[in-house]
Amino acid sequence: MKNKISDRLNRSSAAIMLAPYAILFVIFIIIPVIAAMVLSFTDFNSVEMPAWLGLDNYLRLFTNDSIFMQKVLPNTVTFAVFVGFGGYVLGFLLAWCLSQITKGPRTVLAIIIYSPSMTGGVLIQTVWSVIFNGDKSGYLNYILLKFNVIDEPVAWLQSEGSLLVIMIIVSLWSSMGVGFLAMLSGILNVNEELYEAGYIDGIRNRFQEIIYITIPAAKPQMLFGAIMSIVNTFQTGNIGVTLSGSNPTPNYAGQLIVTHIEDYGYLRYEMGYAAAVSVILLVGIYLLSKGTEHLLSSREE
Amino acid sequence: MRKVFFTLAAVIVFAFLFPLGALARSGTSYNYTISVDGEWIRTQDAYLPGGIYLNDLGLNQPQDIFIKNDTMYVADTGNSRVIAYSMSDGSYSVIGEDIFTYPCGIFADDSGKLYVADMKAPAVYIFSEDGKLEQTISRPDSYLFGNNSVYAPKNVAVSSQGNIYVVGDGAHEGLMQFDFDGTFQGYFAANERSLTLLEMVQELIYSDAQKAKMTSRIAQPIFNIDITSQDLIYSVTQAADKYSAGASSGAKTHNLVQLHNLGGEDIMSPDESVNDEWNFVDVTSGIYSNCYCLTQTGLIYEYDSSGNLIFSFGGRAMSDDKNGLITDAAAIDVDDKGFIYILDRERALVQTFVPTDFAIASQKAIYCLETGNYDDSEEIWNQVLKLNGMSRIAHLGLGKTYFHQQRYSEALEEFKIAGDRENYSAAYSELRGKWLNDNLIFLAAALILIIVAATVARRITKKHRKTSSEIPGSGASCIFSMLRHPIDTLYYLNRGECGSVLSATAVYCVGFAVFSADTMLRSFIFSFSRFENMSPFILPLIYFGVIGLFVLGNYMVSSISDGMGTIKKVYISTAYSLSPYICITPFIVALSYVFTLNEAFLIAFPWTVTLIWLFVSVFISVSETHGYSFKSTVKNMLLTVFFMIVTVVVAALIYIFWKQIIIFAGKVIGEASYRAVE
């Protein structure tokens, strides 16, 4: 009898071990995603029963939502190109530069570069808000006024022209996270002999060294860094709201897809429409990660 | 250019028609409008010169007129008086003879009150209906006004609520706004001007003494105003020089004719450049929500309320006093019937212009359109088009009418003729929305089918593909492998393992086809090149010229700076480096038929990516073909571009010389034969 039970437990041990995670994953990830997909076909205000709309939400998103098409999408793509792609390249270059110096300064500098991503949201409010403050006491305004570049203080965080740029700068500043550390360790672990062999085989400069040896050798860490930077880009999507203090951001200057979803979901209670936007965002991220994976792993086929 | 036309028109009129005594046309100057191509064209007579007023009153340098019902008020500035002239019986009375110093702006409101701006008193005087001085508004002592501000009222306008707007001479702060009892309310609708980059640098490095010497950077003050029946304010501003006016001037920060709402913002055409003139002196609102602007040289520009130019007429009298031409224009006004009155300061008289049926029809059509009477407006616009088929404003008006009647496909045609992208895009968006609503189910089904088919196809090809080698085989597949592995592909290309001169030539030809499609086949909304009027040789000339020069220049520069590439290698690798352009552009051209201006970003973004990619691809191709380092690649490319520019300049010079030589040879031969005959 006892034998039988332990036998059965043994056989299903994998399932049992997996169960806590599987149950949580289904409850908190799978079910909400499916619910969002279903809701995206309805008109739902979170109080009444959802009313079936078919594809109307998607049609509206692509043909009638001028804010999404003219502000949110351009903002998001610009932000993603600079913070995601630009931050990734910057992270790699910084990691490569750090790998060229001796251990002591490297550790100190790595901690300095890494720390903004740890502190995150709290520091953004305090540090950057002081720098870009809209009155005379803001650091940037003070300096520009002192050198007569501007006549009167500029409300940097409320103005249409500067909000997105500031968002990009702040996000870049805080984007050197785990991905950066991973790439640093990846570059440090490249076998030195490979470089020597490379120079014998005709590599002439540092650029070729990076292209032909460093990147292929550190590929797993590079892939990890890329995924982390995509995740980071969409995680920091709320930065515009944090900086400007309002959703929607002034004249939609810093509105990204994430904030657009929040705007519709939690401010206007058009949950169905917000769900449709989030499904599109999900599809977008999925395609982006697929593409990145494809790009970075292609040569190892 | 227009000045030349008018001078020419005036000269022709004087030289030929006038002495004969019999006029072929009754107008003295041509009427112009903007054609569908955005060019000035002559049109039927829209306004004809009418009678002359006030030439026997002994006016001295009058500055302003204002017409209310039957009475014409004139600011007789030189004689320091205001005259109320009855247009029906010719009688007149003088108002406030001992009060004024320099009256130069008048306004009469509906209750019969008369407002006179006196620049040198300086004050605004308000008279009751029976001509008694009721109130004087002198310099406000409110701190809002500013201690150093100049108070020199030049003209005045009063809203139906009794708000008084005063134009100050040189008042950069904007219009002065007073309420009905004369209390200063603040400034209104100031022109703005931003610092240019050069000025910012100057601001940073110049000393105070140097700054004091520089010319003023303050925005130009509003020059004159008029108020509409809806209490909106038309204003004109003079430009600092004549080059910062007109539709094509990119430098201007605001139009020189503006329509201000109650907040002082320009609602006429704030984003688009209006066909304006730099020396506007007065503006008046017409009876059909249109406005007339007068230049100091006597040209009259008529605009609709969105800043579209309707007609332009009038002109300067050069040496002769001729009806319909003006010596020194000072003010303009319109009466209830739409007759236009223009005050000539130097000749001290008022000229009239009478609208023809053509002008009245155009105005009525615009009015019907704005008030939502679409059936009438369609009919009248069609009549106008019968009279002048090239009129841009008529096509635009008809298009808008169709749009409001929800006849989108007809509207589309009209907007295309009028060349109006924004409205075209709006009509296109409506049509597309309707189509999508009808066909959404099929579209979704097709999308799912395509995804399924693609997945299946990929599964099948995956089984077969396992044996494929790393080296791209034919020349055609190189194009696609250039996208993913540019460096590897270039390596094989340069070793001659794939691609040939023949295949490269084919790639160039495909590239040309893509280039032509890109310039000519894009949808109207996203095509910005007008090639229909150009020679058919211009496209191949641009494409093959640029590429030929690049290949040649690149080879020649590399051959003197240690490049490894031969001319053949350069030829082939350059062809394949066009790969991103060739592969992506057709999709962009196709997408331009799907998207409207609302989604313009979805066209602009891939386009930018393509261009950047193309540049990177060409850069890598140069570096790989010649075995260059980064630095020498940059050097090589800069030198190549320099070579291309120099070649074009030299070719142009040779062309000019050659022409001169031919002319010279022709002359020599002609001279010789002439002498020989002699």
Coordinates of C-alpha atoms in Angstrom, one line a residue, chain B residues 62-577:
Chain B
P62 CA -5.7 111.4 -45.5
Q63 CA -4.8 108.2 -43.6
D64 CA -8.0 106.2 -43.1
I65 CA -11.5 105.7 -44.3
F66 CA -14.4 103.9 -42.7
I67 CA -17.8 103.2 -44.3
K68 CA -20.9 102.7 -42.2
N69 CA -24.2 102.4 -44.0
D70 CA -24.3 105.4 -46.3
T71 CA -21.6 107.5 -44.6
M72 CA -18.0 107.5 -45.4
Y73 CA -15.8 108.7 -42.6
V74 CA -12.4 110.0 -43.6
A75 CA -9.4 110.8 -41.4
D76 CA -8.2 114.0 -43.1
T77 CA -4.9 113.8 -41.2
G78 CA -3.1 116.7 -42.8
N79 CA -5.9 119.1 -42.0
S80 CA -6.4 117.6 -38.5
R81 CA -10.1 116.9 -39.0
V82 CA -12.5 114.0 -39.7
I83 CA -15.1 114.2 -42.4
A84 CA -18.4 112.4 -42.5
Y85 CA -19.4 112.2 -46.2
S86 CA -22.8 111.1 -47.4
M87 CA -22.3 108.9 -50.4
S88 CA -25.9 109.3 -51.7
D89 CA -26.2 113.1 -51.9
G90 CA -22.5 114.2 -51.6
S91 CA -23.0 116.4 -48.5
Y92 CA -20.5 116.3 -45.8
S93 CA -19.9 117.5 -42.2
V94 CA -16.7 118.0 -40.3
I95 CA -16.2 116.5 -36.9
G96 CA -13.9 117.6 -34.1
E97 CA -11.9 120.3 -35.9
D98 CA -10.2 121.7 -32.9
I99 CA -9.6 118.5 -31.1
F100 CA -7.3 116.5 -33.2
T101 CA -3.6 116.8 -33.8
Y102 CA -3.0 113.9 -36.1
P103 CA -6.1 111.7 -36.7
C104 CA -5.1 108.6 -38.5
G105 CA -7.6 105.8 -37.7
I106 CA -11.4 105.7 -37.6
F107 CA -14.0 103.3 -36.6
A108 CA -17.8 103.6 -36.3
D109 CA -19.8 101.1 -34.4
D110 CA -23.4 100.0 -34.8
S111 CA -24.8 102.5 -32.3
G112 CA -23.4 105.4 -34.3
K113 CA -20.4 106.1 -32.0
L114 CA -17.3 107.2 -33.8
Y115 CA -13.8 106.2 -32.6
V116 CA -10.8 108.2 -33.8
A117 CA -7.2 107.3 -33.1
D118 CA -4.8 110.3 -32.9
M119 CA -1.2 109.3 -33.1
K120 CA 0.4 112.5 -32.0
A121 CA -2.2 113.7 -29.3
P122 CA -1.8 110.8 -28.4
A123 CA -5.3 109.6 -27.6
V124 CA -8.3 107.7 -28.8
Y125 CA -11.3 110.0 -29.0
I126 CA -14.9 108.7 -28.8
F127 CA -17.7 110.8 -30.3
S128 CA -21.4 110.3 -29.8
E129 CA -23.8 110.0 -32.7
D130 CA -24.4 113.7 -32.9
G131 CA -20.7 114.5 -33.1
K132 CA -20.0 115.5 -29.5
L133 CA -16.8 114.4 -27.8
E134 CA -17.8 111.8 -25.3
Q135 CA -14.6 110.3 -24.0
T136 CA -10.9 110.4 -24.4
I137 CA -8.6 107.5 -23.8
S138 CA -5.1 108.7 -23.2
R139 CA -2.0 106.9 -22.1
P140 CA -3.0 104.2 -19.5
D141 CA -1.1 104.4 -16.2
S142 CA -1.8 100.7 -15.5
Y143 CA 1.4 98.8 -14.7
L144 CA 0.2 96.2 -17.2
F145 CA 1.0 98.8 -19.9
G146 CA 4.7 99.1 -19.1
N147 CA 6.7 102.1 -18.3
N148 CA 8.7 102.2 -21.5
S149 CA 5.9 101.3 -23.9
V150 CA 5.0 103.8 -26.6
Y151 CA 1.5 105.0 -26.7
A152 CA 0.8 106.1 -30.3
P153 CA -2.7 105.0 -31.5
K154 CA -2.7 104.4 -35.2
N155 CA -6.0 102.7 -35.8
V156 CA -8.9 101.4 -33.7
A157 CA -11.5 98.7 -33.9
V158 CA -14.4 98.0 -31.6
S159 CA -16.1 94.7 -31.0
S160 CA -19.9 94.4 -30.6
Q161 CA -19.3 93.9 -26.9
G162 CA -17.7 97.3 -26.7
N163 CA -14.1 96.1 -26.4
I164 CA -11.7 98.6 -28.0
Y165 CA -8.7 97.3 -29.8
V166 CA -6.0 99.9 -30.6
V167 CA -3.1 99.5 -33.0
G168 CA -0.1 101.3 -31.6
D169 CA 2.6 102.6 -33.9
G170 CA 5.6 100.4 -33.2
A171 CA 3.8 98.6 -30.4
H172 CA 5.7 95.3 -30.3
E173 CA 3.7 94.1 -27.3
G174 CA 0.6 93.6 -29.5
L175 CA -2.7 95.4 -29.8
M176 CA -3.8 97.4 -26.9
Q177 CA -7.1 96.3 -25.5
F178 CA -9.5 98.6 -23.6
D179 CA -12.9 97.8 -22.2
F180 CA -15.9 100.0 -23.0
D181 CA -15.1 102.6 -20.3
G182 CA -11.5 103.0 -21.4
T183 CA -9.7 100.9 -18.8
F184 CA -6.6 99.2 -20.1
Q185 CA -7.1 95.4 -20.2
G186 CA -3.8 94.2 -21.5
Y187 CA -2.1 93.4 -24.7
F188 CA -3.6 91.2 -27.4
A189 CA -2.2 89.1 -30.2
A190 CA 1.4 90.0 -30.3
N191 CA 3.6 88.7 -33.2
E192 CA 6.3 86.4 -32.1
R193 CA 9.8 85.8 -33.4
S194 CA 12.3 83.2 -32.2
L195 CA 16.0 83.6 -32.2
T196 CA 17.9 82.0 -35.1
L197 CA 20.9 79.8 -34.3
L198 CA 23.3 82.6 -35.3
E199 CA 21.6 85.0 -33.0
M200 CA 21.8 82.5 -30.1
V201 CA 25.5 82.3 -30.6
Q202 CA 25.8 86.0 -30.8
E203 CA 23.8 86.3 -27.6
L204 CA 26.3 84.0 -25.9
I205 CA 29.5 85.6 -27.0
Y206 CA 28.9 89.2 -27.7
S207 CA 29.6 92.0 -25.2
D208 CA 26.9 94.4 -24.2
A209 CA 28.4 97.1 -26.3
Q210 CA 28.3 94.9 -29.4
K211 CA 24.7 93.8 -28.6
A212 CA 23.6 97.4 -28.4
K213 CA 24.9 97.9 -32.0
M214 CA 23.0 95.1 -33.4
T215 CA 19.7 95.6 -35.3
S216 CA 16.6 95.0 -33.3
R217 CA 15.5 91.5 -32.9
I218 CA 12.0 92.4 -31.7
A219 CA 9.1 91.0 -33.7
Q220 CA 7.4 93.2 -36.2
P221 CA 4.4 95.1 -34.7
I222 CA 1.0 94.6 -36.1
F223 CA 0.4 97.3 -38.7
N224 CA -3.3 97.5 -39.1
I225 CA -6.5 95.7 -38.1
D226 CA -10.2 95.2 -38.9
I227 CA -12.9 93.5 -37.0
T228 CA -15.4 91.1 -38.5
S229 CA -19.1 90.8 -37.6
Q230 CA -18.3 87.8 -35.4
D231 CA -15.8 89.9 -33.4
L232 CA -12.8 88.2 -34.9
I233 CA -9.9 90.4 -35.8
Y234 CA -8.0 90.5 -39.1
S235 CA -4.5 91.9 -38.7
V236 CA -1.7 92.7 -41.2
T237 CA 1.9 93.0 -40.4
Q238 CA 4.7 94.4 -42.5
A239 CA 7.7 92.2 -43.0
A240 CA 11.2 93.5 -42.3
D241 CA 12.1 92.9 -46.0
K242 CA 10.3 91.7 -49.0
Y243 CA 12.1 88.4 -49.0
S244 CA 10.3 87.1 -45.9
A245 CA 6.9 87.2 -47.5
G246 CA 5.0 85.0 -49.9
A247 CA 4.0 81.3 -49.8
S248 CA 7.4 79.9 -50.6
S249 CA 9.2 81.8 -47.9
G250 CA 10.4 79.3 -45.3
A251 CA 11.8 81.9 -43.0
K252 CA 8.7 83.5 -41.7
T253 CA 7.4 82.6 -38.3
H254 CA 3.9 83.8 -38.9
N255 CA 1.8 84.9 -41.9
L256 CA 1.6 88.6 -42.6
V257 CA -2.2 88.5 -42.7
Q258 CA -3.8 86.8 -39.7
L259 CA -7.2 86.2 -38.3
H260 CA -7.2 86.3 -34.5
N261 CA -9.8 84.7 -32.3
L262 CA -10.7 86.1 -28.9
G263 CA -7.6 84.5 -27.4
G264 CA -5.4 86.3 -29.9
E265 CA -4.3 83.2 -31.8
D266 CA -4.2 83.1 -35.5
I267 CA -6.9 80.8 -36.8
M268 CA -6.6 81.7 -40.5
S269 CA -3.8 79.5 -41.6
P270 CA -1.3 79.2 -38.7
D271 CA 0.5 76.2 -40.0
E272 CA 0.6 77.0 -43.7
S273 CA 2.3 79.8 -45.5
V274 CA -0.1 82.3 -47.1
N275 CA 0.6 84.0 -50.4
D276 CA 1.1 87.4 -48.7
E277 CA 3.0 90.6 -49.5
W278 CA 5.6 92.3 -47.4
N279 CA 4.1 95.8 -47.5
F280 CA 0.5 95.4 -46.5
V281 CA -0.9 98.6 -45.1
D282 CA -4.5 97.8 -44.4
V283 CA -7.0 95.0 -44.2
T284 CA -10.8 94.9 -44.2
S285 CA -13.3 92.1 -43.9
G286 CA -15.6 91.5 -46.8
I287 CA -19.3 90.6 -46.7
Y288 CA -18.8 86.9 -47.2
S289 CA -16.3 86.2 -44.4
N290 CA -13.5 87.0 -46.9
C291 CA -10.9 89.7 -46.4
Y292 CA -9.1 92.2 -48.6
C293 CA -5.5 93.3 -47.9
L294 CA -4.0 96.3 -49.4
T295 CA -0.3 96.9 -50.1
Q296 CA 1.3 100.2 -50.0
T297 CA 1.8 100.0 -53.8
G298 CA -1.9 99.6 -54.4
L299 CA -2.2 95.8 -54.9
I300 CA -5.3 94.3 -53.4
Y301 CA -5.3 90.7 -52.3
E302 CA -8.5 88.9 -51.5
Y303 CA -8.4 85.9 -49.2
D304 CA -11.0 83.5 -47.9
S305 CA -11.1 82.9 -44.1
S306 CA -8.6 80.0 -44.4
G307 CA -6.0 82.2 -46.1
N308 CA -6.5 80.9 -49.6
L309 CA -5.9 83.6 -52.1
I310 CA -9.0 84.3 -54.2
F311 CA -8.1 87.2 -56.4
S312 CA -5.4 89.8 -56.7
F313 CA -5.9 93.1 -58.6
G314 CA -5.1 96.8 -58.7
G315 CA -1.6 98.2 -59.0
R316 CA 0.5 101.3 -58.8
A317 CA 0.0 104.2 -61.0
M318 CA 3.4 104.9 -62.5
S319 CA 3.2 108.3 -64.1
D320 CA -0.4 108.9 -64.8
D321 CA -3.5 109.3 -62.8
K322 CA -5.6 106.4 -64.0
N323 CA -8.7 104.9 -62.5
G324 CA -8.0 101.6 -60.9
L325 CA -4.3 102.3 -60.2
I326 CA -3.2 103.8 -57.0
T327 CA -0.2 106.1 -56.2
D328 CA 0.1 105.7 -52.5
A329 CA -2.4 103.4 -50.9
A330 CA -3.4 104.1 -47.3
A331 CA -6.6 102.4 -46.4
I332 CA -9.3 100.0 -47.7
D333 CA -12.9 99.4 -46.8
V334 CA -15.9 97.5 -48.1
D335 CA -19.6 98.6 -48.1
D336 CA -22.7 96.4 -47.6
K337 CA -22.9 95.7 -51.4
G338 CA -19.3 94.4 -51.6
F339 CA -17.9 97.5 -53.3
I340 CA -14.3 98.2 -52.4
Y341 CA -13.1 101.7 -51.5
I342 CA -9.4 102.5 -51.5
L343 CA -8.0 105.7 -50.1
D344 CA -5.1 107.1 -52.1
R345 CA -3.1 109.3 -49.8
E346 CA -1.0 111.2 -52.3
R347 CA -3.8 112.0 -54.7
A348 CA -6.2 112.6 -51.7
L349 CA -9.1 110.7 -53.1
V350 CA -11.1 107.5 -52.8
Q351 CA -11.3 105.0 -55.6
T352 CA -13.9 102.2 -55.9
F353 CA -13.8 98.8 -57.3
V354 CA -17.0 97.0 -58.3
P355 CA -17.1 93.2 -58.1
T356 CA -18.2 91.5 -61.3
D357 CA -20.6 88.5 -61.4
F358 CA -17.6 86.2 -61.5
A359 CA -16.3 87.6 -58.2
I360 CA -19.7 87.6 -56.6
A361 CA -20.2 84.0 -57.7
S362 CA -16.9 82.9 -56.2
Q363 CA -17.6 84.7 -52.9
K364 CA -21.2 83.4 -52.7
A365 CA -19.9 79.8 -53.3
I366 CA -17.4 80.2 -50.5
Y367 CA -20.1 81.6 -48.2
C368 CA -22.6 78.8 -49.1
L369 CA -19.8 76.3 -48.3
E370 CA -19.0 77.8 -45.0
T371 CA -22.7 78.1 -43.9
G372 CA -23.4 74.5 -44.9
N373 CA -25.6 75.2 -48.0
Y374 CA -23.9 72.5 -50.0
D375 CA -26.5 72.2 -52.9
D376 CA -26.1 75.8 -53.8
S377 CA -22.4 75.9 -53.3
E378 CA -22.0 72.9 -55.7
E379 CA -24.0 74.6 -58.3
I380 CA -22.2 77.9 -58.0
W381 CA -18.7 76.3 -58.0
N382 CA -19.5 74.5 -61.2
Q383 CA -20.5 77.8 -62.7
V384 CA -17.2 79.3 -61.6
L385 CA -15.3 76.4 -63.0
K386 CA -17.0 76.8 -66.3
L387 CA -15.7 80.4 -66.4
N388 CA -12.2 79.4 -65.2
G389 CA -11.3 75.7 -65.2
M390 CA -7.9 76.3 -63.7
S391 CA -9.0 78.1 -60.6
R392 CA -7.5 76.3 -57.6
I393 CA -9.9 77.8 -55.1
A394 CA -12.9 76.6 -57.2
H395 CA -11.6 73.0 -57.3
L396 CA -10.9 73.1 -53.6
G397 CA -14.3 74.5 -52.8
L398 CA -16.1 71.9 -55.0
G399 CA -14.0 69.2 -53.3
K400 CA -15.0 70.4 -49.8
T401 CA -18.7 70.6 -51.0
Y402 CA -18.5 67.0 -52.2
F403 CA -16.8 66.0 -49.0
H404 CA -19.5 67.4 -46.8
Q405 CA -22.1 65.7 -49.0
Q406 CA -20.2 62.5 -48.3
R407 CA -19.5 62.0 -52.0
Y408 CA -15.9 61.1 -51.2
S409 CA -14.7 59.7 -54.5
E410 CA -15.8 62.8 -56.3
A411 CA -14.2 64.9 -53.6
L412 CA -11.0 62.9 -54.0
E413 CA -10.8 63.9 -57.7
E414 CA -11.3 67.6 -56.9
F415 CA -8.7 67.7 -54.1
K416 CA -6.2 66.0 -56.3
I417 CA -6.7 68.6 -59.0
A418 CA -6.4 71.4 -56.4
G419 CA -3.3 69.7 -55.0
D420 CA -4.6 69.7 -51.4
R421 CA -3.0 66.7 -49.7
E422 CA -4.6 67.2 -46.3
N423 CA -8.2 67.2 -47.6
Y424 CA -7.4 64.5 -50.1
S425 CA -6.1 62.4 -47.2
A426 CA -9.2 63.0 -45.2
A427 CA -11.5 61.9 -48.1
Y428 CA -9.3 58.9 -48.7
S429 CA -9.5 58.0 -45.1
E430 CA -13.3 58.1 -45.2
L431 CA -13.3 55.9 -48.3
R432 CA -10.9 53.5 -46.8
G433 CA -12.9 53.3 -43.5
K434 CA -16.0 52.4 -45.5
W435 CA -14.2 49.8 -47.5
L436 CA -12.6 48.3 -44.3
N437 CA -16.0 48.1 -42.6
D438 CA -17.4 46.2 -45.6
N439 CA -14.5 43.8 -46.1
L440 CA -13.2 43.4 -42.6
I441 CA -14.3 39.7 -42.3
F442 CA -12.6 38.8 -45.6
L443 CA -9.5 40.7 -44.7
A444 CA -9.2 38.9 -41.3
A445 CA -9.8 35.6 -43.1
A446 CA -7.2 36.3 -45.7
L447 CA -4.7 37.3 -43.0
I448 CA -5.2 34.1 -41.1
L449 CA -4.9 32.1 -44.3
I450 CA -1.6 33.8 -45.2
I451 CA -0.2 33.1 -41.7
V452 CA -1.2 29.5 -41.9
A453 CA 0.2 29.1 -45.4
A454 CA 3.4 30.8 -44.5
T455 CA 3.9 28.5 -41.5
V456 CA 3.2 25.4 -43.6
A457 CA 5.5 26.6 -46.4
R458 CA 8.3 27.2 -43.9
R459 CA 7.9 23.7 -42.4
I460 CA 8.2 22.2 -45.8
T461 CA 11.2 24.3 -47.0
K462 CA 13.0 23.7 -43.7
K463 CA 13.2 20.0 -44.5
H464 CA 14.8 20.6 -47.8
R465 CA 17.0 23.5 -46.9
K466 CA 19.3 21.6 -44.6
T467 CA 21.8 20.9 -47.3
S468 CA 22.1 24.5 -48.5
S469 CA 25.6 25.9 -48.3
E470 CA 26.8 29.2 -46.8
I471 CA 27.8 30.7 -50.1
P472 CA 25.0 32.4 -51.9
G473 CA 24.7 30.8 -55.3
S474 CA 23.2 33.0 -58.0
G475 CA 23.6 36.7 -58.4
A476 CA 20.0 37.2 -57.5
S477 CA 20.2 35.6 -54.2
C478 CA 23.1 37.8 -53.3
I479 CA 20.7 40.7 -53.1
F480 CA 18.9 39.1 -50.2
S481 CA 21.9 37.8 -48.5
M482 CA 23.3 41.3 -48.6
L483 CA 20.5 42.3 -46.2
R484 CA 21.5 39.7 -43.6
H485 CA 25.2 39.2 -44.0
P486 CA 26.6 42.2 -45.9
I487 CA 30.2 41.5 -44.9
D488 CA 30.2 37.9 -45.8
T489 CA 28.3 38.5 -49.1
L490 CA 30.8 41.2 -50.1
Y491 CA 33.6 38.8 -49.3
Y492 CA 32.2 36.3 -51.8
L493 CA 31.4 39.0 -54.3
N494 CA 34.9 40.3 -54.2
R495 CA 36.4 36.9 -54.6
G496 CA 34.2 36.4 -57.6
E497 CA 32.5 33.4 -56.1
C498 CA 29.1 34.9 -56.9
G499 CA 27.8 37.8 -59.0
S500 CA 29.2 39.1 -62.2
V501 CA 29.2 42.3 -64.3
L502 CA 26.1 41.0 -66.0
S503 CA 24.2 40.4 -62.8
A504 CA 25.4 43.7 -61.4
T505 CA 24.0 45.5 -64.5
A506 CA 20.8 43.7 -64.0
V507 CA 20.7 44.9 -60.4
Y508 CA 21.3 48.4 -61.5
C509 CA 18.4 48.2 -63.9
V510 CA 16.1 46.7 -61.2
G511 CA 17.3 49.6 -59.0
F512 CA 16.3 52.1 -61.7
A513 CA 12.8 50.5 -61.9
V514 CA 12.5 50.8 -58.1
F515 CA 13.7 54.4 -58.2
S516 CA 11.2 55.3 -60.9
A517 CA 8.4 53.6 -59.0
D518 CA 9.4 55.5 -55.9
T519 CA 9.3 58.9 -57.5
M520 CA 6.3 58.4 -59.8
L521 CA 4.0 55.6 -58.5
R522 CA 3.6 56.7 -54.9
S523 CA 0.0 57.6 -54.0
F524 CA -0.8 61.3 -54.2
I525 CA -0.7 61.7 -50.5
F526 CA 2.9 60.7 -50.2
S527 CA 4.4 61.8 -53.5
F528 CA 6.3 65.0 -53.3
S529 CA 7.8 65.1 -56.7
R530 CA 6.1 66.7 -59.6
F531 CA 7.6 64.9 -62.6
E532 CA 4.6 65.2 -64.9
N533 CA 6.0 68.4 -66.3
M534 CA 9.5 67.2 -66.7
S535 CA 11.4 65.6 -69.5
P536 CA 11.3 61.8 -69.5
F537 CA 15.1 61.8 -69.5
I538 CA 15.5 63.5 -66.2
L539 CA 14.9 60.3 -64.1
P540 CA 17.5 58.1 -65.8
L541 CA 19.9 61.1 -65.8
I542 CA 19.6 61.5 -62.1
Y543 CA 19.9 57.8 -61.3
F544 CA 22.6 56.7 -63.7
G545 CA 24.4 60.0 -63.3
V546 CA 24.7 59.7 -59.6
I547 CA 25.6 56.0 -59.6
G548 CA 28.0 56.3 -62.5
L549 CA 29.8 59.2 -60.8
F550 CA 29.9 57.4 -57.5
V551 CA 31.4 54.2 -59.0
L552 CA 33.9 56.2 -61.1
G553 CA 34.8 58.6 -58.3
N554 CA 35.1 55.8 -55.8
Y555 CA 37.5 53.8 -58.0
M556 CA 39.6 56.8 -58.9
V557 CA 39.9 57.9 -55.3
S558 CA 40.8 54.4 -54.1
S559 CA 43.4 53.9 -56.8
I560 CA 45.5 56.7 -55.4
S561 CA 44.9 55.7 -51.8
D562 CA 45.8 52.1 -51.5
G563 CA 42.4 50.6 -52.3
M564 CA 42.4 47.0 -53.3
G565 CA 39.3 47.1 -55.5
T566 CA 39.4 47.0 -59.2
I567 CA 36.8 48.9 -61.3
K568 CA 34.9 45.7 -61.8
K569 CA 34.8 44.9 -58.1
V570 CA 33.6 48.5 -57.3
Y571 CA 31.0 48.2 -60.0
I572 CA 29.7 44.9 -58.7
S573 CA 29.8 45.6 -55.0
T574 CA 28.1 49.0 -55.4
A575 CA 25.3 47.4 -57.3
Y576 CA 24.7 44.9 -54.5
S577 CA 25.0 47.5 -51.8

